[in-house]
Amino acid sequence: MSEAIDRHVAPKVDRTKRRVLPEGVFAWMLVAPALFFIILIVAWPLVETIRLSFTDARLGGENYVGFENYNDLFTDRRFHATIVRTFYWMFLSVGLKLVLGLIGATLLNAAIPGKGLFRVLVMPPWVIPIAIGCMGWLWLYNGYFGLLSGMAQKTGLTDAPFEFLAHKTSAFYSAIVTDVWVGTPMVTLFLLAAMQGVSRDLYEAAWVDGAGRWYRFRRITLPQIMPVLVSMALLSAIWTFNSFEIIWILTQGGPRGATTTLIVDTYKVAIGNYKFGEGAARAVVIVTLLAIFSLVYLFFLNKVNKRFGGK
Amino acid sequence: MATLELQSITKSFGEAKVIHDINLAIQDKEFVVFVGPSGCGKSTLLRIIAGLESSTSGQIVIDGQDVSDAHPIDRGISMVFQSYALYPHLSVYENIAFPLRVQKTAKEELNERVMRAADILQLTDKLDLKPGQLSGGQRQRVAIGRSIVRNPKIFLFDEPLSNLDAALRGDMRVELSQLHRDLQATMVYVTHDQVEAMTMADRIVVLNGGRIEQFGTPMELYHHPATKFVAGFIGQPNMNLLPADVTNVADGQLQVKFSTGYAMTIPVDTSTAKVGDKVDVGIRPEDVHLGAEGGLDVHIKVLERLGGVSIAYGSVRDAATKFCASLPGDARITEGGTVALSFNPQDCHVFGSDDRVLRRLETPEVGV
């Protein structure tokens, strides 16, 4: 009988003899998979790009050239112009996206009839593939069968077909319009979500205290959504800085470099002309500029969170 | 300060009518509490007074002036919200100053009024903090401070203590009563907690289903509940209601017999009663005594020993009716046991089949 009972009793485990990994080793084991992939897809390409930037790598081979690529860049006036153009492109586009997004979110957050439908209608520019959206804009900008040129002629603004993408200034601002068209819906939806998170009681309390619509927007809505607004500005800035498809599909950086931003320039040099070394140097400049920009931005984000946050 | 009159106020949301023809006159410097269960319309009524909701019909008159269509700021009211509605990005000082900034009050006057409110509410050392750094009670005081600085005619409070824990709620009740005395202001206060209503109000409005059940002083409501609903809502623990049959009606003497066979004669207004009527006899747990022979036999299921008193919950023997008694703290009773309980006929309330009370003829003198 006692043997039968013994067979059903689980063997005792001596916990004191169990092997325990040192805490540090266990922690490294936990982060190892993520670390492996980060090294593979982020760190290694970055290091390789930096290495390439010190070479004259082409299809045929590569030689170490020191800082020659960087020296060429910093003495190239066209490259300086590209940097200025890129920042102008970024600030103008992001500014418009934020302003339009703020207006759109405010309207969609208001108690207007059919706002559910309007919220759905905001989505398409963001949802449809960029290439398809850009093809639509190519047609709109076309001088001979494009809607915009046709309307300009009918209203008497021009008396001949106007190719929006064939002139330096109009091409740049046309690309901006398309970029804003693609980027605004996401900003709108994020700001709308932030606005919907603001307690209704705050508005009612202000209403009882006599605050008008504009005062409530300025003193309640804007401060309450400020952390989201600033975060969106940073993300949008990085995406716009690196925006490639829209420019490439519309103008390929032309006419005469009028829409060539840093990322387009890098692509042209590295992939178009097979000058991998020079392209890598440009890529390193982009990473450095964005890193500095992000650090400055994060500094301000921290300040904004401190000022407008709850604590 | 000001008087407030509600004249034939109704409110409907689509087909649903939530406020039914409310008529009410609140005196100057009075502290009136709207009390009732969830969904009774008390908060809606307060929001109508504030101007946050419009009534479907009826007038709101403040100080003799019809303000039914006026903007909240023109009504001379201020409101404290259940959630406090403090601006999280502003300091305590700026939160309190907010209504004055809206009114573009001169800097010196603004500072003076904010500091005075902070002084009254003991917030002087917290003025630089953000609401997120304050305790629940302190946040509530900031919300009250925002009301005080405006010098409103009428203060409105929408369940301001419901987010606080029990101990803090008790402290804040005392502080609010003190504030009312200090400010000598007309205050309308909404709560679902009858203890808050009883302890703070000059007069209480009991609301049920969008209608006023009764409007009176706390002790009037306690001793003379007009309906079975008020009788059940006011008083802690709830009043016991025992079904009975009317067996004899004499002038001012109603003889009833309970299903257990226990009979008694109760001194009430019998003008509407007749033999054979089904009535409910109400008796408050605190009016029940450990009884003599011939009383009600109650089977005790749960006993709560609170020290000074023992609350016994059970049911009347030979009947399914629940019964609660508040007995002396050292009463020799046990859970699972049966105890004989009795009560005086003059402590009983009798409710007819229409749930309205037959007025008691012998009652203790009602204080205010």
XYZ file of C-alpha atoms in Angstrom:
679
model
C 0.000 0.000 0.000
C 2.675 2.467 0.986
C 4.623 1.689 -2.190
C 1.545 2.508 -4.251
C 1.251 5.838 -2.509
C 4.940 6.566 -2.968
C 4.664 6.061 -6.729
C 2.105 8.886 -6.915
C 4.138 11.353 -4.960
C 6.172 13.714 -7.121
C 9.903 13.460 -6.515
C 11.192 16.243 -4.321
C 13.211 18.895 -6.078
C 16.138 20.299 -4.229
C 15.843 23.957 -5.214
C 19.109 24.888 -3.580
C 21.032 22.784 -6.118
C 19.375 24.254 -9.225
C 21.813 26.122 -11.492
C 21.094 29.824 -11.605
C 22.432 32.007 -14.432
C 24.079 35.269 -13.411
C 21.570 38.106 -13.733
C 23.632 39.925 -16.381
C 23.895 36.870 -18.632
C 20.137 36.253 -18.381
C 19.395 39.873 -19.316
C 21.663 39.675 -22.363
C 19.941 36.449 -23.416
C 16.594 38.255 -23.333
C 17.725 41.160 -25.496
C 19.922 39.066 -27.808
C 17.297 38.345 -30.530
C 16.313 42.002 -30.848
C 19.943 43.059 -30.699
C 20.850 40.629 -33.482
C 18.245 42.106 -35.849
C 19.125 45.692 -34.942
C 22.774 44.992 -35.716
C 21.787 43.247 -38.944
C 19.393 45.849 -40.355
C 20.466 49.097 -38.681
C 23.970 49.106 -37.264
C 25.787 47.125 -39.942
C 24.355 49.119 -42.916
C 25.157 52.327 -41.071
C 28.743 51.282 -40.395
C 29.083 50.038 -43.959
C 27.739 53.360 -45.291
C 30.216 55.297 -43.195
C 33.034 53.043 -44.421
C 31.926 53.464 -48.049
C 31.841 57.247 -47.651
C 35.644 57.190 -47.261
C 36.074 55.319 -50.554
C 35.552 56.021 -54.234
C 33.424 52.846 -54.541
C 31.938 52.260 -57.981
C 30.793 49.167 -59.828
C 34.397 48.293 -60.648
C 35.872 48.411 -57.164
C 36.861 50.787 -54.410
C 39.849 52.636 -53.009
C 40.262 54.471 -49.738
C 40.145 58.228 -50.441
C 39.957 59.651 -46.903
C 37.826 62.770 -46.543
C 37.859 63.547 -50.267
C 34.139 62.855 -50.740
C 33.252 65.136 -47.810
C 35.681 67.765 -49.013
C 34.022 67.751 -52.428
C 30.573 68.039 -50.849
C 31.368 70.967 -48.612
C 32.961 72.917 -51.438
C 30.170 72.143 -53.908
C 27.801 75.135 -54.112
C 25.110 72.991 -55.716
C 25.183 70.719 -52.676
C 24.808 73.735 -50.394
C 21.803 74.809 -52.452
C 20.363 71.299 -52.142
C 20.647 71.433 -48.345
C 18.901 74.800 -48.219
C 16.225 73.575 -50.640
C 15.669 70.439 -48.563
C 15.127 72.379 -45.351
C 12.853 74.854 -47.159
C 10.916 71.902 -48.597
C 10.664 70.323 -45.159
C 9.619 73.417 -43.187
C 7.093 74.574 -45.783
C 5.528 71.158 -46.248
C 5.429 70.289 -42.536
C 4.091 73.737 -41.678
C 1.266 73.379 -44.180
C 0.491 69.834 -43.034
C 0.276 70.952 -39.409
C -1.866 74.011 -40.122
C -4.229 72.137 -42.444
C -4.260 69.124 -40.096
C -5.149 71.368 -37.170
C -7.943 73.056 -39.108
C -9.224 69.701 -40.401
C -9.128 68.069 -36.962
C -10.931 71.032 -35.405
C -13.679 70.875 -38.017
C -14.006 67.101 -37.730
C -14.128 67.386 -33.954
C -16.914 69.967 -34.080
C -20.522 68.916 -33.723
C -21.297 69.073 -37.420
C -23.866 66.835 -39.112
C -22.354 63.969 -41.105
C -18.934 64.284 -39.495
C -18.548 60.492 -39.624
C -18.675 60.668 -43.417
C -16.170 63.530 -43.517
C -13.807 61.558 -41.306
C -13.880 58.725 -43.848
C -13.399 61.132 -46.746
C -10.189 62.451 -45.180
C -8.517 59.067 -45.448
C -8.012 58.354 -49.214
C -4.862 60.457 -49.818
C -3.162 58.547 -47.039
C -4.668 55.137 -47.772
C -4.149 54.843 -51.526
C -0.607 53.949 -52.671
C 1.577 57.022 -53.150
C 2.479 56.024 -56.709
C -1.169 55.892 -57.758
C -1.934 59.189 -56.040
C 1.052 60.782 -57.769
C -0.112 59.536 -61.167
C -3.358 61.374 -60.542
C -1.431 64.531 -59.702
C 0.712 64.110 -62.841
C -2.486 64.291 -64.880
C -3.748 67.271 -62.911
C -0.474 69.148 -63.484
C -0.327 68.260 -67.198
C -0.446 71.348 -69.410
C -2.539 69.924 -72.242
C -5.138 67.684 -70.642
C -4.663 68.568 -66.966
C -7.564 69.973 -64.968
C -5.533 72.769 -63.370
C -4.136 74.097 -66.648
C -7.594 73.872 -68.211
C -9.157 75.834 -65.357
C -6.361 78.420 -65.478
C -7.065 78.969 -69.171
C -10.845 79.087 -68.737
C -10.624 81.642 -65.958
C -8.155 83.683 -67.984
C -5.176 83.215 -65.647
C -3.150 81.963 -68.610
C -3.834 82.100 -72.309
C -1.787 78.998 -73.172
C -1.402 75.518 -71.651
C 0.729 75.699 -68.513
C 2.962 72.756 -67.604
C 3.167 72.957 -63.834
C 6.060 70.524 -63.615
C 8.135 72.094 -66.410
C 9.021 75.340 -64.649
C 11.397 75.518 -61.704
C 9.197 77.415 -59.269
C 5.855 75.872 -60.152
C 7.378 72.360 -60.126
C 8.735 72.869 -56.607
C 5.443 74.166 -55.223
C 3.440 71.541 -57.151
C 5.528 68.853 -55.477
C 4.896 70.547 -52.124
C 1.127 70.502 -52.764
C 1.196 66.788 -53.542
C 3.355 66.038 -50.501
C 0.955 68.028 -48.295
C -2.011 66.207 -49.879
C -0.474 62.851 -48.966
C 0.747 63.811 -45.499
C -2.104 65.902 -44.100
C -4.673 63.130 -43.409
C -2.432 61.353 -40.934
C -1.685 64.598 -39.087
C -5.412 65.355 -39.084
C -6.345 61.975 -37.640
C -3.677 62.069 -34.928
C -4.706 65.586 -33.885
C -8.376 64.576 -34.008
C -7.630 61.652 -31.689
C -5.790 64.025 -29.343
C -8.692 66.484 -29.392
C -11.167 63.750 -28.606
C -9.082 62.874 -25.580
C -9.675 66.311 -24.053
C -12.326 66.091 -21.348
C -15.654 67.684 -22.250
C -15.845 69.014 -18.712
C -12.909 71.358 -19.407
C -14.826 73.016 -22.233
C -18.032 73.195 -20.208
C -16.195 74.721 -17.251
C -14.662 77.338 -19.570
C -18.052 77.930 -21.217
C -19.641 78.554 -17.809
C -16.781 80.979 -17.079
C -17.621 82.893 -20.256
C -14.780 81.736 -22.506
C -15.591 82.054 -26.213
C -14.807 79.562 -28.961
C -11.398 81.009 -29.893
C -10.386 81.464 -26.263
C -11.278 77.834 -25.518
C -9.278 76.663 -28.541
C -6.266 78.749 -27.591
C -6.272 78.088 -23.844
C -7.595 74.515 -23.677
C -7.463 72.626 -26.974
C -4.053 73.780 -28.156
C -2.193 73.231 -24.854
C -3.916 69.885 -24.371
C -2.911 68.558 -27.787
C 0.511 70.250 -27.776
C 2.515 67.098 -26.918
C 0.856 65.250 -29.820
C 1.256 68.259 -32.106
C 4.978 68.496 -31.370
C 5.482 64.748 -31.779
C 3.638 64.867 -35.092
C 5.766 67.792 -36.197
C 8.953 65.806 -35.501
C 7.759 62.630 -37.223
C 6.346 64.565 -40.144
C 9.588 66.521 -40.486
C 11.671 63.339 -40.670
C 9.304 61.742 -43.192
C 9.157 64.873 -45.314
C 12.933 65.315 -45.202
C 13.276 61.767 -46.499
C 10.329 61.987 -48.895
C 11.488 60.432 -52.130
C 8.667 58.756 -54.087
C 6.549 61.868 -54.621
C 9.402 63.948 -56.048
C 10.799 61.094 -58.079
C 7.451 60.213 -59.691
C 6.492 63.835 -60.374
C 9.786 65.407 -61.495
C 12.730 63.093 -60.804
C 14.298 66.088 -59.085
C 13.949 68.407 -62.108
C 13.548 70.679 -63.859
C 17.245 71.589 -63.596
C 17.430 70.362 -59.991
C 14.577 72.569 -58.805
C 13.018 69.737 -56.813
C 16.197 67.875 -55.920
C 16.309 67.382 -52.194
C 19.120 65.620 -50.333
C 17.483 62.221 -50.568
C 16.848 62.573 -54.313
C 20.383 63.850 -54.840
C 21.795 60.879 -52.936
C 19.757 58.461 -55.035
C 20.850 60.121 -58.268
C 24.527 59.984 -57.321
C 24.628 56.572 -55.704
C 22.152 54.600 -57.806
C 21.867 56.725 -60.967
C 25.590 57.367 -61.460
C 26.917 54.288 -59.563
C 29.100 56.552 -57.372
C 28.519 54.594 -54.178
C 31.261 56.331 -52.230
C 29.968 59.845 -52.958
C 26.393 58.687 -52.367
C 27.387 57.207 -49.006
C 28.969 60.522 -47.997
C 25.667 62.259 -48.801
C 23.766 59.646 -46.793
C 26.035 60.238 -43.800
C 25.365 63.974 -44.084
C 21.597 63.266 -44.107
C 21.827 61.031 -41.030
C 23.921 63.625 -39.207
C 21.571 66.483 -40.064
C 18.510 64.474 -39.027
C 20.197 63.364 -35.812
C 21.008 66.980 -34.878
C 17.504 68.070 -35.889
C 15.927 65.261 -33.816
C 18.015 66.040 -30.758
C 17.032 69.701 -30.865
C 13.429 68.683 -31.373
C 13.444 66.183 -28.510
C 14.862 68.889 -26.274
C 11.885 71.096 -27.133
C 9.446 68.167 -26.852
C 10.681 67.600 -23.327
C 10.110 71.278 -22.555
C 6.628 71.163 -24.081
C 5.708 68.059 -22.076
C 6.904 69.729 -18.902
C 4.940 72.877 -19.629
C 1.728 71.370 -20.927
C 1.786 67.988 -19.194
C -0.205 67.284 -16.054
C 2.769 67.257 -13.678
C -26.648 86.752 -3.381
C -29.778 85.457 -5.060
C -33.005 83.535 -5.209
C -33.611 80.848 -7.796
C -36.960 79.760 -9.192
C -37.641 76.900 -11.546
C -41.020 77.281 -13.214
C -42.591 74.306 -15.021
C -39.222 73.008 -16.254
C -39.402 70.007 -18.573
C -36.658 68.330 -20.567
C -36.897 65.698 -23.266
C -34.164 63.927 -25.208
C -36.034 62.938 -28.352
C -38.994 60.878 -27.232
C -37.625 60.347 -23.745
C -38.888 62.847 -21.192
C -36.370 63.062 -18.370
C -37.639 66.097 -16.411
C -41.354 66.450 -15.711
C -42.773 69.850 -14.865
C -40.417 70.880 -12.068
C -41.468 73.843 -9.923
C -39.109 74.975 -7.216
C -38.287 78.140 -5.291
C -34.886 78.398 -3.598
C -34.353 81.193 -1.102
C -31.430 83.564 -0.829
C -28.401 82.062 0.988
C -30.030 78.661 1.075
C -28.064 75.416 0.652
C -30.334 73.131 -1.364
C -29.376 69.579 -2.240
C -30.852 67.632 -5.168
C -30.724 63.993 -4.213
C -31.943 60.887 -5.938
C -30.804 57.642 -7.549
C -28.836 57.485 -10.809
C -30.895 58.613 -13.787
C -33.415 60.594 -11.734
C -32.576 63.802 -13.625
C -30.781 65.688 -10.865
C -27.624 66.426 -12.873
C -29.685 67.341 -15.942
C -31.662 69.792 -13.828
C -28.438 71.334 -12.520
C -27.053 71.624 -16.053
C -30.270 73.352 -17.119
C -29.816 75.855 -14.289
C -26.173 76.344 -15.359
C -27.126 76.883 -18.998
C -25.186 73.838 -20.210
C -28.483 72.275 -21.321
C -31.585 74.044 -22.488
C -34.944 73.069 -21.048
C -37.657 71.888 -23.410
C -40.101 74.227 -21.703
C -40.321 76.354 -18.575
C -38.443 79.288 -17.097
C -35.406 79.737 -14.903
C -35.648 82.882 -12.822
C -32.648 84.201 -10.897
C -33.228 87.210 -8.666
C -36.572 87.839 -10.364
C -35.040 87.865 -13.842
C -35.848 85.253 -16.484
C -32.484 83.825 -17.578
C -33.806 80.791 -19.460
C -32.123 81.847 -22.700
C -29.132 83.625 -21.172
C -25.515 82.520 -21.585
C -24.110 80.884 -18.425
C -21.881 83.895 -17.748
C -24.918 86.188 -17.774
C -26.778 84.056 -15.233
C -24.321 84.845 -12.474
C -23.708 81.198 -11.640
C -20.557 79.178 -11.224
C -20.259 75.438 -11.292
C -18.028 72.837 -9.675
C -17.850 69.633 -11.708
C -17.718 66.043 -10.521
C -14.406 65.568 -12.356
C -13.164 68.950 -10.987
C -12.550 70.039 -14.637
C -9.166 71.512 -13.766
C -6.884 72.508 -16.622
C -3.981 70.058 -16.272
C -1.488 72.298 -18.076
C -2.130 75.297 -15.817
C -0.861 75.882 -12.301
C -3.240 76.098 -9.348
C -2.927 79.899 -9.508
C -3.826 79.989 -13.199
C -6.678 77.540 -12.710
C -8.225 79.744 -10.062
C -7.506 82.858 -12.131
C -9.006 81.384 -15.319
C -12.490 82.979 -15.068
C -10.906 86.342 -14.274
C -8.540 86.105 -17.230
C -11.560 85.400 -19.461
C -13.167 88.566 -18.106
C -9.891 90.465 -18.646
C -9.788 91.503 -14.994
C -7.050 94.005 -14.116
C -3.830 92.347 -12.960
C -3.838 93.683 -9.397
C -7.483 92.865 -8.772
C -6.996 89.418 -10.284
C -4.080 88.708 -8.000
C -5.964 89.968 -4.976
C -9.024 87.818 -5.687
C -6.994 84.698 -6.420
C -4.979 85.123 -3.232
C -8.146 85.661 -1.193
C -9.729 82.487 -2.606
C -6.501 80.559 -2.018
C -6.438 81.845 1.542
C -10.032 80.769 2.221
C -9.319 77.310 0.796
C -5.850 76.930 2.345
C -4.155 76.635 -1.018
C -1.658 79.467 -0.624
C 1.363 77.138 -0.588
C 0.105 75.116 -3.546
C -0.354 77.916 -6.074
C 2.657 76.969 -8.215
C 1.770 73.290 -8.457
C -0.083 71.624 -11.312
C -3.362 69.767 -10.619
C -1.621 66.434 -11.231
C 0.575 67.092 -8.197
C -2.379 67.577 -5.835
C -4.473 65.141 -3.823
C -8.154 64.639 -4.610
C -9.275 66.941 -1.818
C -6.863 69.684 -2.871
C -8.056 69.441 -6.478
C -11.612 69.798 -5.286
C -10.630 72.921 -3.381
C -9.003 74.390 -6.488
C -12.247 73.764 -8.395
C -14.169 75.539 -5.634
C -11.594 78.342 -5.707
C -12.290 78.857 -9.398
C -15.945 79.332 -8.473
C -15.284 81.665 -5.556
C -13.166 84.195 -7.484
C -16.080 85.036 -9.731
C -18.308 86.113 -6.839
C -21.286 84.354 -8.431
C -24.863 84.797 -7.327
C -25.373 81.054 -7.128
C -22.905 78.205 -6.687
C -23.723 74.918 -8.426
C -22.055 71.674 -7.361
C -22.387 68.505 -9.449
C -21.510 65.548 -7.201
C -18.235 67.197 -6.188
C -17.266 64.637 -3.559
C -18.053 61.410 -5.366
C -14.456 60.882 -6.530
C -13.042 61.134 -3.017
C -12.501 58.342 -0.531
C -14.878 58.023 2.417
C -12.667 59.752 5.019
C -11.855 62.700 2.775
C -15.492 62.997 1.773
C -16.400 63.444 5.415
C -13.796 66.184 5.833
C -14.876 67.963 2.664
C -18.534 67.871 3.758
C -17.582 69.820 6.841
C -15.439 72.221 4.791
C -18.244 72.875 2.304
C -20.751 73.538 5.084
C -18.239 75.913 6.660
C -17.703 77.592 3.291
C -21.436 78.080 2.881
C -21.617 79.752 6.266
C -18.606 81.960 5.489
C -19.724 83.019 2.016
C -23.414 83.325 2.856
C -24.123 82.216 -0.702
C -27.001 80.440 -2.396
C -25.804 76.957 -3.235
C -27.368 74.121 -5.212
C -25.699 70.790 -4.726
C -26.337 67.508 -6.541
C -25.566 64.165 -4.977
C -26.795 60.589 -4.906
C -25.519 60.217 -1.360
C -28.289 60.807 1.160
C -25.732 61.271 3.954
C -24.305 64.300 2.117
C -27.821 65.599 1.592
C -28.832 65.161 5.231
C -25.662 66.651 6.693
C -25.208 69.674 4.446
C -28.591 70.830 3.206
C -30.867 73.525 4.517
C -33.488 71.893 2.347
C -33.450 68.750 0.239
C -35.155 68.082 -3.090
C -35.722 64.344 -3.519
C -35.991 63.499 -7.215
C -37.244 60.279 -8.736
C -37.873 59.609 -12.412
C -37.566 63.301 -13.289
C -40.163 64.390 -10.738
C -39.879 66.007 -7.322
C -40.949 63.494 -4.706
C -40.546 65.901 -1.805
C -38.902 69.234 -0.960
C -38.211 69.970 2.663
C -35.709 70.193 5.491
C -33.676 67.077 6.273
C -35.648 66.393 9.463
C -38.988 66.928 7.716
C -37.975 64.336 5.159
C -36.831 61.998 7.900
C -39.910 62.286 10.102
C -42.532 63.004 7.450
C -41.582 61.270 4.210
C -44.333 62.071 1.742
C -43.950 58.881 -0.270
C -42.679 55.371 0.121
C -39.750 56.294 -2.169
C -38.601 59.127 0.098
C -39.062 56.919 3.154
C -36.810 54.298 1.595
C -34.233 56.771 0.281
C -33.736 58.964 3.346
C -32.330 57.328 6.448
C -29.537 54.845 6.962
C -30.171 51.888 7.134
C -33.278 51.986 4.960
C -36.745 52.071 6.484
C -38.439 48.673 6.885
C -41.693 48.304 4.974
C -44.093 45.626 6.197
C -47.225 44.802 4.196
C -50.412 44.847 6.294
C -54.200 44.888 6.006
C -56.395 47.609 7.462
C -58.754 45.912 9.919
C -60.411 48.910 11.549
C -60.614 52.633 10.921
C -61.478 55.072 13.678
C -60.922 58.813 13.855
C -57.125 59.168 13.808
C -56.597 55.503 14.670
C -55.764 52.945 12.014
C -55.770 49.313 13.061
C -53.597 47.089 10.907
C -52.748 43.428 10.944
C -49.501 42.003 9.574
C -49.315 38.690 7.742
C -47.665 37.207 10.828
C -50.835 37.922 12.771
C -49.276 40.784 14.720
C -51.740 43.684 14.978
C -51.393 47.293 16.115
C -53.220 50.601 16.100
C -51.323 53.488 14.511
C -52.183 57.182 15.017
C -52.433 58.547 11.452
C -54.761 60.651 9.339
C -57.401 58.103 8.342
C -59.500 60.321 6.069
C -58.585 58.330 2.945
C -58.376 54.872 4.539
C -60.986 52.163 4.687
C -61.207 48.664 6.079
C -59.668 46.052 3.783
C -57.070 48.411 2.251
C -53.640 46.978 1.621
C -50.999 49.256 3.180
C -47.277 49.242 3.910
C -46.230 50.038 7.439
C -42.829 51.701 7.606
C -40.613 51.549 10.648
C -37.080 52.883 10.840
C -34.430 50.403 12.063
C -33.436 52.836 14.825
C -37.036 52.870 16.158
C -37.012 49.099 16.661
C -36.373 47.737 20.161
C -35.448 44.383 21.543
C -38.903 43.282 22.182
C -41.342 42.031 24.580
C -43.532 39.012 23.943
C -46.044 39.489 21.170
C -43.770 41.534 18.948
C -42.294 40.555 15.595
C -40.107 37.489 15.537
C -37.171 38.195 13.248
C -34.677 35.599 12.054
C -31.244 37.258 11.985
C -29.092 36.399 8.982
C -26.298 38.976 9.221
C -25.186 40.953 12.225
C -22.958 44.007 11.958
C -21.344 45.027 15.248
C -20.371 48.691 14.920
C -19.508 49.239 18.575
C -22.169 51.686 19.668
C -24.880 49.889 17.740
C -25.453 46.490 16.205
C -27.240 46.355 12.868
C -29.224 43.144 12.468
C -30.372 42.112 8.981
C -32.882 39.316 8.657
C -36.434 38.483 7.750
C -39.730 38.420 9.563
C -40.558 34.924 10.685
C -43.444 33.309 8.835
C -43.096 35.929 6.111
C -40.495 36.623 3.416
C -40.303 40.318 4.305
C -36.780 41.600 4.909
C -36.258 43.406 8.172
C -33.435 45.488 9.624
C -33.008 46.655 13.204
C -30.505 49.008 14.781
C -29.996 47.643 18.279
C -27.704 48.461 21.206
C -24.066 47.604 20.595
C -23.971 44.999 23.339
C -27.339 43.389 22.470
C -27.244 39.650 23.213
C -28.203 38.415 19.795
C -26.467 36.093 17.357
C -26.470 35.420 13.649
C -28.818 32.556 12.831
C -30.901 33.195 15.922
C -34.407 34.545 16.230
C -35.187 37.620 18.237
C -38.455 39.239 19.300
C -38.561 42.880 18.258
C -41.102 45.577 18.952
C -41.761 49.201 18.026
C -44.101 51.981 19.078
C -47.169 52.680 16.930
C -46.423 56.413 16.953
C -43.044 55.699 15.268
C -44.773 53.980 12.350
C -45.386 55.453 8.887
C -48.297 54.117 6.835
C -48.245 54.193 3.030
C -51.388 53.586 0.993
C -51.607 51.628 -2.228
C -50.727 54.833 -4.158
C -47.395 54.922 -2.213
C -48.382 58.201 -0.524
C -48.197 58.525 3.220
C -51.129 58.750 5.637
C -49.943 61.694 7.705
C -48.696 60.823 11.172
C -50.556 62.477 14.025
C -48.092 61.917 16.847
C -44.545 62.759 15.883
C -41.506 64.146 17.617
C -40.994 67.871 17.231
C -39.161 68.397 13.964
C -35.951 70.361 14.110
C -34.379 71.978 11.068
